[in-house]
mmCIF file of N, CA and C in Angstrom:
data_model
loop_
_atom_site.group_PDB
_atom_site.id
_atom_site.type_symbol
_atom_site.label_atom_id
_atom_site.label_comp_id
_atom_site.label_asym_id
_atom_site.label_seq_id
_atom_site.Cartn_x
_atom_site.Cartn_y
_atom_site.Cartn_z
ATOM 1 N N ARG F 520 0.122 71.628 32.863
ATOM 2 C CA ARG F 520 0.420 70.348 32.876
ATOM 3 C C ARG F 520 -0.431 69.669 33.145
ATOM 4 N N ALA F 521 -1.780 69.082 33.992
ATOM 5 C CA ALA F 521 -2.180 68.621 34.207
ATOM 6 C C ALA F 521 -3.201 68.313 33.542
ATOM 7 N N PHE F 522 -3.746 69.059 32.255
ATOM 8 C CA PHE F 522 -4.545 68.652 31.306
ATOM 9 C C PHE F 522 -3.792 68.685 30.209
ATOM 10 N N MET F 523 -2.069 68.662 29.745
ATOM 11 C CA MET F 523 -1.891 67.547 29.002
ATOM 12 C C MET F 523 -1.586 66.614 29.592
ATOM 13 N N ALA F 524 -1.319 66.013 30.526
ATOM 14 C CA ALA F 524 -1.023 64.760 31.465
ATOM 15 C C ALA F 524 -2.459 64.063 30.964
ATOM 16 N N SER F 525 -3.866 64.200 31.665
ATOM 17 C CA SER F 525 -4.774 63.707 31.339
ATOM 18 C C SER F 525 -5.217 63.641 29.609
ATOM 19 N N ARG F 526 -4.668 64.523 28.909
ATOM 20 C CA ARG F 526 -4.746 64.183 27.502
ATOM 21 C C ARG F 526 -4.127 63.097 26.903
ATOM 22 N N ALA F 527 -2.964 63.026 27.568
ATOM 23 C CA ALA F 527 -2.410 61.909 27.183
ATOM 24 C C ALA F 527 -2.451 60.908 27.945
ATOM 25 N N GLU F 528 -3.012 60.589 29.010
ATOM 26 C CA GLU F 528 -3.829 59.567 29.515
ATOM 27 C C GLU F 528 -5.085 58.828 28.405
ATOM 28 N N ILE F 529 -6.375 59.557 28.306
ATOM 29 C CA ILE F 529 -7.175 59.711 27.498
ATOM 30 C C ILE F 529 -6.755 58.730 26.069
ATOM 31 N N PHE F 530 -5.277 60.019 25.156
ATOM 32 C CA PHE F 530 -4.982 58.754 24.122
ATOM 33 C C PHE F 530 -4.359 57.575 24.196
ATOM 34 N N ASN F 531 -3.524 57.327 25.820
ATOM 35 C CA ASN F 531 -3.284 56.169 25.608
ATOM 36 C C ASN F 531 -3.900 54.873 26.189
ATOM 37 N N LEU F 532 -4.699 55.683 26.877
ATOM 38 C CA LEU F 532 -6.540 54.629 27.128
ATOM 39 C C LEU F 532 -7.360 54.428 25.441
ATOM 40 N N THR F 533 -7.266 54.887 24.737
ATOM 41 C CA THR F 533 -7.833 54.916 23.597
ATOM 42 C C THR F 533 -7.422 53.849 22.526
ATOM 43 N N LYS F 534 -6.028 54.227 22.023
ATOM 44 C CA LYS F 534 -5.244 53.489 21.954
ATOM 45 C C LYS F 534 -5.587 51.721 21.849
ATOM 46 N N GLY F 535 -5.421 51.962 23.664
ATOM 47 C CA GLY F 535 -5.187 50.379 23.986
ATOM 48 C C GLY F 535 -6.783 50.287 23.744
ATOM 49 N N TRP F 536 -7.084 50.544 23.467
ATOM 50 C CA TRP F 536 -8.799 50.103 23.645
ATOM 51 C C TRP F 536 -8.596 49.782 22.201
ATOM 52 N N GLN F 537 -8.414 50.136 21.312
ATOM 53 C CA GLN F 537 -9.232 50.571 19.685
ATOM 54 C C GLN F 537 -7.731 48.741 19.401
ATOM 55 N N THR F 538 -6.538 49.081 19.947
ATOM 56 C CA THR F 538 -5.564 47.881 19.128
ATOM 57 C C THR F 538 -5.899 46.586 20.143
ATOM 58 N N ASN F 539 -7.230 46.360 20.983
ATOM 59 C CA ASN F 539 -7.460 45.173 21.581
ATOM 60 C C ASN F 539 -8.394 44.712 20.845
ATOM 61 N N ILE F 540 -9.503 45.495 20.264
ATOM 62 C CA ILE F 540 -10.307 45.227 19.218
ATOM 63 C C ILE F 540 -10.026 44.619 17.804
ATOM 64 N N ARG F 541 -8.894 45.817 17.700
ATOM 65 C CA ARG F 541 -8.594 44.868 16.521
ATOM 66 C C ARG F 541 -8.198 43.742 16.301
ATOM 67 N N ASP F 542 -6.955 43.826 17.429
ATOM 68 C CA ASP F 542 -6.254 42.002 17.975
ATOM 69 C C ASP F 542 -7.523 41.319 18.235
ATOM 70 N N ASP F 543 -8.199 41.504 18.843
ATOM 71 C CA ASP F 543 -9.003 40.179 19.051
ATOM 72 C C ASP F 543 -10.355 40.071 18.072
ATOM 73 N N LEU F 544 -10.575 41.007 17.380
ATOM 74 C CA LEU F 544 -11.587 40.700 15.809
ATOM 75 C C LEU F 544 -10.257 39.967 15.532
ATOM 76 N N ALA F 545 -9.349 40.059 14.755
ATOM 77 C CA ALA F 545 -8.397 39.239 14.196
ATOM 78 C C ALA F 545 -8.147 37.633 14.731
ATOM 79 N N ALA F 546 -8.500 37.736 15.931
ATOM 80 C CA ALA F 546 -7.693 36.490 16.973
ATOM 81 C C ALA F 546 -8.983 35.700 16.511
ATOM 82 N N LYS F 547 -10.239 35.990 16.260
ATOM 83 C CA LYS F 547 -11.268 35.184 16.644
ATOM 84 C C LYS F 547 -12.351 34.507 15.613
ATOM 85 N N ALA F 548 -12.314 33.686 14.893
ATOM 86 C CA ALA F 548 -13.071 33.028 13.659
ATOM 87 C C ALA F 548 -13.552 32.114 14.164
ATOM 88 N N PHE F 549 -14.430 31.278 13.713
ATOM 89 C CA PHE F 549 -15.058 29.764 13.783
ATOM 90 C C PHE F 549 -15.454 29.153 12.377
ATOM 91 N N LEU F 550 -15.660 27.408 12.537
ATOM 92 C CA LEU F 550 -15.717 26.937 11.164
ATOM 93 C C LEU F 550 -16.343 26.896 11.411
ATOM 94 N N VAL F 551 -17.962 26.809 10.174
ATOM 95 C CA VAL F 551 -18.995 26.407 9.815
ATOM 96 C C VAL F 551 -18.815 25.050 9.068
ATOM 97 N N LYS F 552 -19.775 23.766 9.773
ATOM 98 C CA LYS F 552 -19.271 22.820 8.137
ATOM 99 C C LYS F 552 -20.823 22.767 8.400
ATOM 100 N N ASP F 553 -22.142 23.096 8.868
ATOM 101 C CA ASP F 553 -23.203 22.366 7.595
ATOM 102 C C ASP F 553 -23.436 24.063 7.137
ATOM 103 N N ARG F 554 -24.232 23.425 6.134
ATOM 104 C CA ARG F 554 -24.059 24.542 4.680
ATOM 105 C C ARG F 554 -25.775 25.257 5.316
ATOM 106 N N LYS F 555 -26.514 24.588 6.233
ATOM 107 C CA LYS F 555 -28.133 25.111 7.030
ATOM 108 C C LYS F 555 -27.782 26.365 7.501
ATOM 109 N N GLU F 556 -26.897 26.279 8.374
ATOM 110 C CA GLU F 556 -26.334 27.547 9.381
ATOM 111 C C GLU F 556 -26.330 28.499 8.494
ATOM 112 N N LEU F 557 -25.998 28.406 7.370
ATOM 113 C CA LEU F 557 -25.957 30.127 6.552
ATOM 114 C C LEU F 557 -26.979 29.906 5.751
ATOM 115 N N ALA F 558 -27.708 29.490 5.468
ATOM 116 C CA ALA F 558 -29.104 29.598 4.707
ATOM 117 C C ALA F 558 -28.893 31.241 4.394
ATOM 118 N N GLY F 559 -29.084 32.250 3.311
ATOM 119 C CA GLY F 559 -29.965 33.019 3.394
ATOM 120 C C GLY F 559 -28.253 34.140 3.192
ATOM 121 N N VAL F 560 -27.337 33.405 3.798
ATOM 122 C CA VAL F 560 -25.993 34.192 3.909
ATOM 123 C C VAL F 560 -25.802 34.470 1.787
ATOM 124 N N PRO F 561 -25.267 35.893 1.824
ATOM 125 C CA PRO F 561 -25.006 36.224 -0.147
ATOM 126 C C PRO F 561 -23.852 35.086 -0.382
ATOM 127 N N GLN F 562 -23.444 34.993 -1.382
ATOM 128 C CA GLN F 562 -23.079 33.992 -2.267
ATOM 129 C C GLN F 562 -21.102 34.683 -2.240
ATOM 130 N N TYR F 563 -21.548 36.336 -2.092
ATOM 131 C CA TYR F 563 -19.882 36.649 -1.736
ATOM 132 C C TYR F 563 -19.864 36.078 -0.905
ATOM 133 N N VAL F 564 -20.797 36.830 0.378
ATOM 134 C CA VAL F 564 -19.700 35.928 1.815
ATOM 135 C C VAL F 564 -19.312 34.918 1.889
ATOM 136 N N LEU F 565 -20.311 33.554 1.257
ATOM 137 C CA LEU F 565 -19.911 32.351 1.498
ATOM 138 C C LEU F 565 -18.658 31.955 0.630
ATOM 139 N N GLU F 566 -18.687 33.086 -0.254
ATOM 140 C CA GLU F 566 -17.194 32.847 -1.304
ATOM 141 C C GLU F 566 -15.872 33.141 -0.587
ATOM 142 N N ASP F 567 -16.250 34.237 0.426
ATOM 143 C CA ASP F 567 -14.891 35.329 1.466
ATOM 144 C C ASP F 567 -14.700 34.130 2.813
ATOM 145 N N ALA F 568 -15.647 32.923 2.804
ATOM 146 C CA ALA F 568 -15.369 32.336 3.896
ATOM 147 C C ALA F 568 -14.813 30.941 3.684
ATOM 148 N N ALA F 569 -15.403 30.574 2.498
ATOM 149 C CA ALA F 569 -14.419 29.271 1.959
ATOM 150 C C ALA F 569 -13.140 29.603 1.817
ATOM 151 N N LEU F 570 -12.598 30.738 1.034
ATOM 152 C CA LEU F 570 -11.418 31.024 0.398
ATOM 153 C C LEU F 570 -10.698 31.069 2.250
ATOM 154 N N ALA F 571 -11.153 31.689 3.375
ATOM 155 C CA ALA F 571 -10.542 32.358 4.251
ATOM 156 C C ALA F 571 -10.321 30.917 5.133
ATOM 157 N N ALA F 572 -11.228 29.343 4.925
ATOM 158 C CA ALA F 572 -11.261 28.127 5.127
ATOM 159 C C ALA F 572 -9.638 27.677 4.388
ATOM 160 N N ARG F 573 -9.466 27.531 3.480
ATOM 161 C CA ARG F 573 -8.995 27.488 2.702
ATOM 162 C C ARG F 573 -7.357 28.306 2.950
ATOM 163 N N LEU F 574 -7.290 29.208 3.369
ATOM 164 C CA LEU F 574 -6.107 30.124 3.404
ATOM 165 C C LEU F 574 -5.776 29.129 5.170
ATOM 166 N N SER F 575 -6.696 28.966 5.939
ATOM 167 C CA SER F 575 -6.650 28.369 7.203
ATOM 168 C C SER F 575 -6.250 26.899 7.101
ATOM 169 N N GLY F 576 -6.382 26.392 6.067
ATOM 170 C CA GLY F 576 -5.679 25.049 6.248
ATOM 171 C C GLY F 576 -6.353 24.112 5.706
ATOM 172 N N TYR F 577 -7.938 24.614 5.020
ATOM 173 C CA TYR F 577 -8.439 23.556 4.609
ATOM 174 C C TYR F 577 -8.919 23.611 3.192
ATOM 175 N N PRO F 578 -7.937 22.988 3.110
ATOM 176 C CA PRO F 578 -7.610 23.195 1.387
ATOM 177 C C PRO F 578 -8.619 22.795 0.368
ATOM 178 N N ARG F 579 -9.671 21.880 0.780
ATOM 179 C CA ARG F 579 -10.842 21.607 -0.048
ATOM 180 C C ARG F 579 -11.708 22.139 0.381
ATOM 181 N N ALA F 580 -11.743 23.176 0.926
ATOM 182 C CA ALA F 580 -12.999 23.835 1.020
ATOM 183 C C ALA F 580 -13.337 24.349 -0.176
ATOM 184 N N THR F 581 -14.507 25.040 -0.296
ATOM 185 C CA THR F 581 -15.676 25.392 -1.581
ATOM 186 C C THR F 581 -16.777 26.268 -1.123
ATOM 187 N N THR F 582 -17.045 26.709 -2.127
ATOM 188 C CA THR F 582 -18.395 27.409 -1.466
ATOM 189 C C THR F 582 -19.790 27.172 -1.544
ATOM 190 N N GLU F 583 -19.966 25.953 -1.961
ATOM 191 C CA GLU F 583 -20.694 25.559 -2.015
ATOM 192 C C GLU F 583 -21.102 24.240 -1.115
ATOM 193 N N ALA F 584 -20.033 23.521 -0.075
ATOM 194 C CA ALA F 584 -19.698 22.422 0.189
ATOM 195 C C ALA F 584 -19.107 23.065 1.516
ATOM 196 N N GLY F 585 -18.464 24.079 1.496
ATOM 197 C CA GLY F 585 -17.786 24.077 2.827
ATOM 198 C C GLY F 585 -16.588 23.317 2.992
ATOM 199 N N PRO F 586 -16.064 23.381 3.606
ATOM 200 C CA PRO F 586 -16.291 24.326 5.236
ATOM 201 C C PRO F 586 -16.318 25.654 5.205
ATOM 202 N N TRP F 587 -16.536 27.062 5.993
ATOM 203 C CA TRP F 587 -16.754 28.122 6.086
ATOM 204 C C TRP F 587 -15.525 29.012 7.157
ATOM 205 N N LYS F 588 -14.563 29.285 7.590
ATOM 206 C CA LYS F 588 -14.649 30.384 8.148
ATOM 207 C C LYS F 588 -14.887 31.492 8.143
ATOM 208 N N VAL F 589 -15.230 31.538 9.111
ATOM 209 C CA VAL F 589 -16.040 33.462 9.351
ATOM 210 C C VAL F 589 -15.430 33.813 10.911
ATOM 211 N N HIS F 590 -15.419 35.086 10.051
ATOM 212 C CA HIS F 590 -14.282 36.515 11.053
ATOM 213 C C HIS F 590 -15.539 36.817 11.860
ATOM 214 N N PHE F 591 -15.539 37.577 12.404
ATOM 215 C CA PHE F 591 -16.001 38.456 13.506
ATOM 216 C C PHE F 591 -15.892 40.373 13.007
ATOM 217 N N ASP F 592 -15.384 40.216 11.551
ATOM 218 C CA ASP F 592 -15.220 41.970 11.159
ATOM 219 C C ASP F 592 -16.754 42.343 10.607
ATOM 220 N N ASP F 593 -16.313 43.580 10.198
ATOM 221 C CA ASP F 593 -17.869 44.315 10.063
ATOM 222 C C ASP F 593 -18.474 43.232 8.519
ATOM 223 N N ALA F 594 -17.553 43.602 7.471
ATOM 224 C CA ALA F 594 -17.869 43.052 6.354
ATOM 225 C C ALA F 594 -18.288 41.750 6.554
ATOM 226 N N MET F 595 -17.699 41.073 6.919
ATOM 227 C CA MET F 595 -18.645 39.351 7.268
ATOM 228 C C MET F 595 -19.703 39.537 8.138
ATOM 229 N N MET F 596 -19.495 40.067 9.025
ATOM 230 C CA MET F 596 -20.676 40.146 10.265
ATOM 231 C C MET F 596 -22.243 40.070 9.544
ATOM 232 N N GLU F 597 -21.954 42.083 8.748
ATOM 233 C CA GLU F 597 -23.213 42.255 8.791
ATOM 234 C C GLU F 597 -24.084 41.886 8.103
ATOM 235 N N PRO F 598 -23.500 41.639 6.636
ATOM 236 C CA PRO F 598 -24.578 40.697 6.078
ATOM 237 C C PRO F 598 -24.852 38.968 6.096
ATOM 238 N N MET F 599 -24.055 38.925 7.438
ATOM 239 C CA MET F 599 -24.696 37.592 7.820
ATOM 240 C C MET F 599 -25.872 38.008 8.837
ATOM 241 N N LEU F 600 -25.390 38.369 10.011
ATOM 242 C CA LEU F 600 -26.395 38.928 10.798
ATOM 243 C C LEU F 600 -27.790 39.615 10.194
ATOM 244 N N LYS F 601 -27.781 39.905 8.242
ATOM 245 C CA LYS F 601 -28.817 40.445 8.109
ATOM 246 C C LYS F 601 -29.872 39.217 7.457
ATOM 247 N N HIS F 602 -28.932 38.825 6.571
ATOM 248 C CA HIS F 602 -29.310 37.660 5.857
ATOM 249 C C HIS F 602 -29.432 35.872 5.883
ATOM 250 N N ALA F 603 -28.993 35.916 7.041
ATOM 251 C CA ALA F 603 -28.637 34.637 7.911
ATOM 252 C C ALA F 603 -30.644 34.320 8.389
ATOM 253 N N THR F 604 -30.917 32.558 7.652
ATOM 254 C CA THR F 604 -32.221 32.729 8.249
ATOM 255 C C THR F 604 -32.754 32.176 9.457
ATOM 256 N N ASP F 605 -31.456 31.588 9.856
ATOM 257 C CA ASP F 605 -30.802 30.640 10.976
ATOM 258 C C ASP F 605 -30.837 31.451 12.522
ATOM 259 N N ARG F 606 -31.936 31.632 12.865
ATOM 260 C CA ARG F 606 -32.011 32.641 13.928
ATOM 261 C C ARG F 606 -30.604 31.366 15.162
ATOM 262 N N THR F 607 -30.666 31.118 15.482
ATOM 263 C CA THR F 607 -29.906 30.481 16.772
ATOM 264 C C THR F 607 -28.341 30.602 15.885
ATOM 265 N N PHE F 608 -27.722 30.607 15.049
ATOM 266 C CA PHE F 608 -26.594 30.962 14.124
ATOM 267 C C PHE F 608 -26.412 32.596 14.100
ATOM 268 N N ARG F 609 -27.633 33.204 14.206
ATOM 269 C CA ARG F 609 -27.817 34.757 14.092
ATOM 270 C C ARG F 609 -27.462 35.117 15.270
ATOM 271 N N GLU F 610 -28.149 34.518 17.053
ATOM 272 C CA GLU F 610 -28.024 34.850 17.711
ATOM 273 C C GLU F 610 -26.031 34.325 18.675
ATOM 274 N N TYR F 611 -26.167 33.059 18.202
ATOM 275 C CA TYR F 611 -24.851 33.000 18.446
ATOM 276 C C TYR F 611 -23.401 34.265 17.383
ATOM 277 N N ILE F 612 -24.002 34.528 16.545
ATOM 278 C CA ILE F 612 -22.499 36.054 16.260
ATOM 279 C C ILE F 612 -22.356 36.772 16.487
ATOM 280 N N TYR F 613 -24.576 37.149 16.889
ATOM 281 C CA TYR F 613 -23.913 38.468 17.508
ATOM 282 C C TYR F 613 -23.649 38.484 18.922
ATOM 283 N N GLY F 614 -23.519 37.204 19.865
ATOM 284 C CA GLY F 614 -23.358 37.526 21.013
ATOM 285 C C GLY F 614 -22.248 37.721 21.029
ATOM 286 N N ASN F 615 -21.274 36.617 20.578
ATOM 287 C CA ASN F 615 -19.833 36.585 19.929
ATOM 288 C C ASN F 615 -18.993 37.780 19.796
ATOM 289 N N ARG F 616 -19.748 38.671 19.291
ATOM 290 C CA ARG F 616 -19.640 39.954 17.910
ATOM 291 C C ARG F 616 -18.946 41.082 19.604
ATOM 292 N N LYS F 617 -20.434 41.109 20.242
ATOM 293 C CA LYS F 617 -20.587 42.013 20.882
ATOM 294 C C LYS F 617 -19.550 41.955 22.332
ATOM 295 N N ARG F 618 -19.181 40.592 22.345
ATOM 296 C CA ARG F 618 -18.069 39.906 23.267
ATOM 297 C C ARG F 618 -16.465 40.856 22.605
ATOM 298 N N VAL F 619 -16.587 40.985 21.818
ATOM 299 C CA VAL F 619 -14.795 40.935 21.092
ATOM 300 C C VAL F 619 -14.500 42.383 22.170
ATOM 301 N N ALA F 620 -12.972 41.983 22.868
ATOM 302 C CA ALA F 620 -12.597 42.614 23.602
ATOM 303 C C ALA F 620 -12.880 42.941 25.457
ATOM 304 N N PHE F 621 -13.904 41.676 25.291
ATOM 305 C CA PHE F 621 -14.000 41.804 26.727
ATOM 306 C C PHE F 621 -14.165 40.214 26.984
ATOM 307 N N LEU F 622 -12.946 39.907 27.371
ATOM 308 C CA LEU F 622 -12.866 38.746 28.149
ATOM 309 C C LEU F 622 -12.766 38.369 29.636
ATOM 310 N N GLY F 623 -14.162 38.902 30.557
ATOM 311 C CA GLY F 623 -13.742 38.592 31.995
ATOM 312 C C GLY F 623 -12.780 39.583 32.817
ATOM 313 N N GLY F 624 -12.244 40.360 31.788
ATOM 314 C CA GLY F 624 -10.708 41.106 32.870
ATOM 315 C C GLY F 624 -9.639 39.890 32.525
ATOM 316 N N ILE F 625 -9.457 38.689 31.679
ATOM 317 C CA ILE F 625 -8.726 37.449 31.558
ATOM 318 C C ILE F 625 -7.787 37.950 30.381
ATOM 319 N N GLY F 626 -6.668 38.071 29.829
ATOM 320 C CA GLY F 626 -6.497 38.065 28.804
ATOM 321 C C GLY F 626 -5.412 38.955 28.190
ATOM 322 N N ALA F 627 -4.440 39.209 27.220
ATOM 323 C CA ALA F 627 -3.974 40.413 26.986
ATOM 324 C C ALA F 627 -4.809 41.586 26.167
ATOM 325 N N ARG F 628 -6.441 40.807 25.700
ATOM 326 C CA ARG F 628 -6.922 41.840 24.335
ATOM 327 C C ARG F 628 -7.964 41.834 25.755
ATOM 328 N N ASP F 629 -7.378 41.858 26.700
ATOM 329 C CA ASP F 629 -8.806 42.405 27.495
ATOM 330 C C ASP F 629 -9.387 44.343 27.783
ATOM 331 N N ASN F 630 -10.754 44.766 26.961
ATOM 332 C CA ASN F 630 -10.556 45.969 27.130
ATOM 333 C C ASN F 630 -11.996 46.370 28.813
ATOM 334 N N THR F 631 -11.820 45.115 29.564
ATOM 335 C CA THR F 631 -12.902 45.435 30.762
ATOM 336 C C THR F 631 -12.408 46.607 31.639
ATOM 337 N N GLU F 632 -11.036 46.437 32.044
ATOM 338 C CA GLU F 632 -10.606 47.406 32.976
ATOM 339 C C GLU F 632 -10.371 48.827 32.203
ATOM 340 N N ILE F 633 -10.225 49.011 31.026
ATOM 341 C CA ILE F 633 -10.293 50.026 30.102
ATOM 342 C C ILE F 633 -11.296 50.639 30.244
#
């Protein structure tokens, strides 16, 4: 019985952990208005970021002129971290991505206590 109770508890903690990460990734995004910050980023990532901006209420967002909405999912983060030439920008997105679901003990999507 104790073993099964432990397994159930671990399952619930793992599920909560993963749900918090998924939900926090979906909720976090930021808008880039300066094309210089995105220097070196592949065209397909810029296209995705411009589309995300248009879908978020910026109907005139273009791949060339922005603005670009950046999400913290792997499909967008990995090429940005690899190709962006602006070190400050890379540090900013890396630092924020690293803190996904760790909100300092505050908020519904916080994994601090888990």
